[in-house]
Short mmCIF file of C-alpha atoms in Angstrom, two decimals:
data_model
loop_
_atom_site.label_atom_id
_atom_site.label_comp_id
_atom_site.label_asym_id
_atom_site.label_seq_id
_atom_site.Cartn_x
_atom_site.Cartn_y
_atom_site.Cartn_z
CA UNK A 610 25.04 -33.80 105.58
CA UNK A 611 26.27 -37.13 106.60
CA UNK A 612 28.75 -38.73 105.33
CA UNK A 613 29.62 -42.56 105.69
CA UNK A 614 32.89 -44.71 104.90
CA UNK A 615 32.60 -48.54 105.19
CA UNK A 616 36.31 -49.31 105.94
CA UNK A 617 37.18 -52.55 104.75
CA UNK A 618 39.64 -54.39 107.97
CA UNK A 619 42.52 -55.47 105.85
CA UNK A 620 42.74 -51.59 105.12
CA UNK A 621 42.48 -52.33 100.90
CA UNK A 622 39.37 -50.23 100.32
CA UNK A 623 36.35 -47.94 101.79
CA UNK A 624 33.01 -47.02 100.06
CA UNK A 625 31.61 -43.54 100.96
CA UNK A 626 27.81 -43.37 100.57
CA UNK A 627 27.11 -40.13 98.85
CA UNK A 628 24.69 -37.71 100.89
CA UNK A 629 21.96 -37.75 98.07
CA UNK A 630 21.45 -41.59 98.57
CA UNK A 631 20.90 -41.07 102.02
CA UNK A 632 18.40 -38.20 101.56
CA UNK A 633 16.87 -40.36 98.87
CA UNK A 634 16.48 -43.68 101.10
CA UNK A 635 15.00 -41.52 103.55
CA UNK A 636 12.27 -40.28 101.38
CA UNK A 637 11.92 -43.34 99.66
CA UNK A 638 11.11 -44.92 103.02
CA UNK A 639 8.36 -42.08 104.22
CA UNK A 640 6.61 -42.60 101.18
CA UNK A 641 6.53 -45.89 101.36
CA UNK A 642 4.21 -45.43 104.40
CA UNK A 643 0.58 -45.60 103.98
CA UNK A 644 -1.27 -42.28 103.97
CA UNK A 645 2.28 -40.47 103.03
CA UNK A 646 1.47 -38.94 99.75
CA UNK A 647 4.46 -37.95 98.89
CA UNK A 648 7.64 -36.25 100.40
CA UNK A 649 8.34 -33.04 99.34
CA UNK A 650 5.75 -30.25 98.78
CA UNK A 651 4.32 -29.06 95.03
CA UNK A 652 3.82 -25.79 95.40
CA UNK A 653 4.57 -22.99 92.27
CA UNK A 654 7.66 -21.98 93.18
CA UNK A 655 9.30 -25.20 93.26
CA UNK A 656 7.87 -26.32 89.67
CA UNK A 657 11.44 -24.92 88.16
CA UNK A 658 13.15 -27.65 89.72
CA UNK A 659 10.90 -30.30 89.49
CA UNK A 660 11.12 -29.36 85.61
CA UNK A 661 15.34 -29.09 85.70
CA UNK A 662 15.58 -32.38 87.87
CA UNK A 663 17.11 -30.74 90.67
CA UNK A 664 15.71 -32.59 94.41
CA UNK A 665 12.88 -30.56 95.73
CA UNK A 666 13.20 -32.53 98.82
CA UNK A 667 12.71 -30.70 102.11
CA UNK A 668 14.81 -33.74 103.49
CA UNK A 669 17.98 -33.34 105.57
CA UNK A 670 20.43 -35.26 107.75
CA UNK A 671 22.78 -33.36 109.95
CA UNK A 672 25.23 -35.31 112.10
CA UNK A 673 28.19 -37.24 111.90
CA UNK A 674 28.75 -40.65 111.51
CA UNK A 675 28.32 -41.85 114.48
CA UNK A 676 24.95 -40.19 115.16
CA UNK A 677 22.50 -38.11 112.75
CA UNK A 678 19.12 -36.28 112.54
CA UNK A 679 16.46 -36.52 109.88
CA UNK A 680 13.96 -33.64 109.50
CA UNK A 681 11.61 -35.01 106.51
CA UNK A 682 8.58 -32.69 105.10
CA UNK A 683 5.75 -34.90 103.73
CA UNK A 684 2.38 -34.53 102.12
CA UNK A 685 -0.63 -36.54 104.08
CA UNK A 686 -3.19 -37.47 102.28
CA UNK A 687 -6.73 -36.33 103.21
CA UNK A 688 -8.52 -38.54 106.06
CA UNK A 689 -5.65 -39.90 107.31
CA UNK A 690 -4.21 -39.33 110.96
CA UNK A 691 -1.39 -37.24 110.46
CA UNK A 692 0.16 -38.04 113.83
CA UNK A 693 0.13 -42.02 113.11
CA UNK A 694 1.03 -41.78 109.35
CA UNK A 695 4.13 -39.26 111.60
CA UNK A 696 4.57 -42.02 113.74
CA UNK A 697 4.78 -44.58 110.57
CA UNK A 698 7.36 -42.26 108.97
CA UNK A 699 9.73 -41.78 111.84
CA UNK A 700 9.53 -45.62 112.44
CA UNK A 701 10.43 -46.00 108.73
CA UNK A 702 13.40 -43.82 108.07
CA UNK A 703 14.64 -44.65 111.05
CA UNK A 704 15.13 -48.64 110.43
CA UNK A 705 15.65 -47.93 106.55
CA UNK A 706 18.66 -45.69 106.78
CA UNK A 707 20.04 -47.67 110.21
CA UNK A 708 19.87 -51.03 108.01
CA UNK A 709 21.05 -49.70 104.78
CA UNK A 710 23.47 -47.41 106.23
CA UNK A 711 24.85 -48.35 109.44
CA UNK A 712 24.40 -44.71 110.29
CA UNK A 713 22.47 -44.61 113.82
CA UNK A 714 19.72 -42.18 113.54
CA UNK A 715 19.57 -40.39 116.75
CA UNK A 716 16.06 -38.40 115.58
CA UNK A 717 13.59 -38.46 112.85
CA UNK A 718 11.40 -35.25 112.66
CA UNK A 719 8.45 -35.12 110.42
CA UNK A 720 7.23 -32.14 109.31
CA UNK A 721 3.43 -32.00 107.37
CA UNK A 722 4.03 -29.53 104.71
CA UNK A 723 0.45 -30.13 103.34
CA UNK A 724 -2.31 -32.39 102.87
CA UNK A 725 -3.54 -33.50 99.52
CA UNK A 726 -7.18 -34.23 99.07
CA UNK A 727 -8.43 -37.05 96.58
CA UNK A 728 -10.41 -34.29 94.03
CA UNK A 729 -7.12 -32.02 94.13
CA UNK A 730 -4.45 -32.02 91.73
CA UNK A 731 -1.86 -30.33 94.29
CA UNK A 732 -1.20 -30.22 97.94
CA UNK A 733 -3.02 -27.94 100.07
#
């Protein structure tokens, strides 16, 4: 994962940006987009840690800090264009984590884990 330190110039401090707020402003951003349904699948095997509170998130940033890659798994909702809602996502993450972060995002790739129709109570 990445890992960022703001140095302050007159050399008194630095703030290091843990890798879990990273991951999480990156997910926070693709499901901000319209049609995302959510970012991270709901399948059986990952009800255990939905239920301890441990991140199912299929989200991760490799790189260093001067350039990093996102690979994000979302859930589409039914109807939707999955390669526009990809495009929304990509677009998203991208300027979220670059303005929050300072981190330049070299790549984001989107990966459709499912899609979730309106009648359903899980992802496909």
């Amino acid at each position: 994962m990445v890992e960022k330190y703001f140095v302050d110039p007159t050399g008194n401090s630095n703030v290091k940006i843990a890798d879990d707020v990273v991951t999480r402003i990156a997910q926070e951003a693709a499901i901000r987009v319209e049609g995302v349904y959510n970012s991270y699948t709901t399948r059986r095997e990952m009800v255990g840690e939905l239920l301890t509170g441990r991140n199912p998130s299929k989200t991760k940033i490799t790189g260093d800090e001067m350039s990093s890659i996102v690979d994000i798994s979302i859930v589409v909702e039914y109807g939707k264009n999955i390669v526009e809602v990809a495009e929304k996502v990509q677009d998203a993450v991208k300027e979220s984590l670059e303005n929050m972060t300072d981190i330049a995002i070299e790549a984001v790739n989107v990966h459709i884990s499912g899609v979730r129709a309106e009648h359903e109570n899980q992802a496909v």
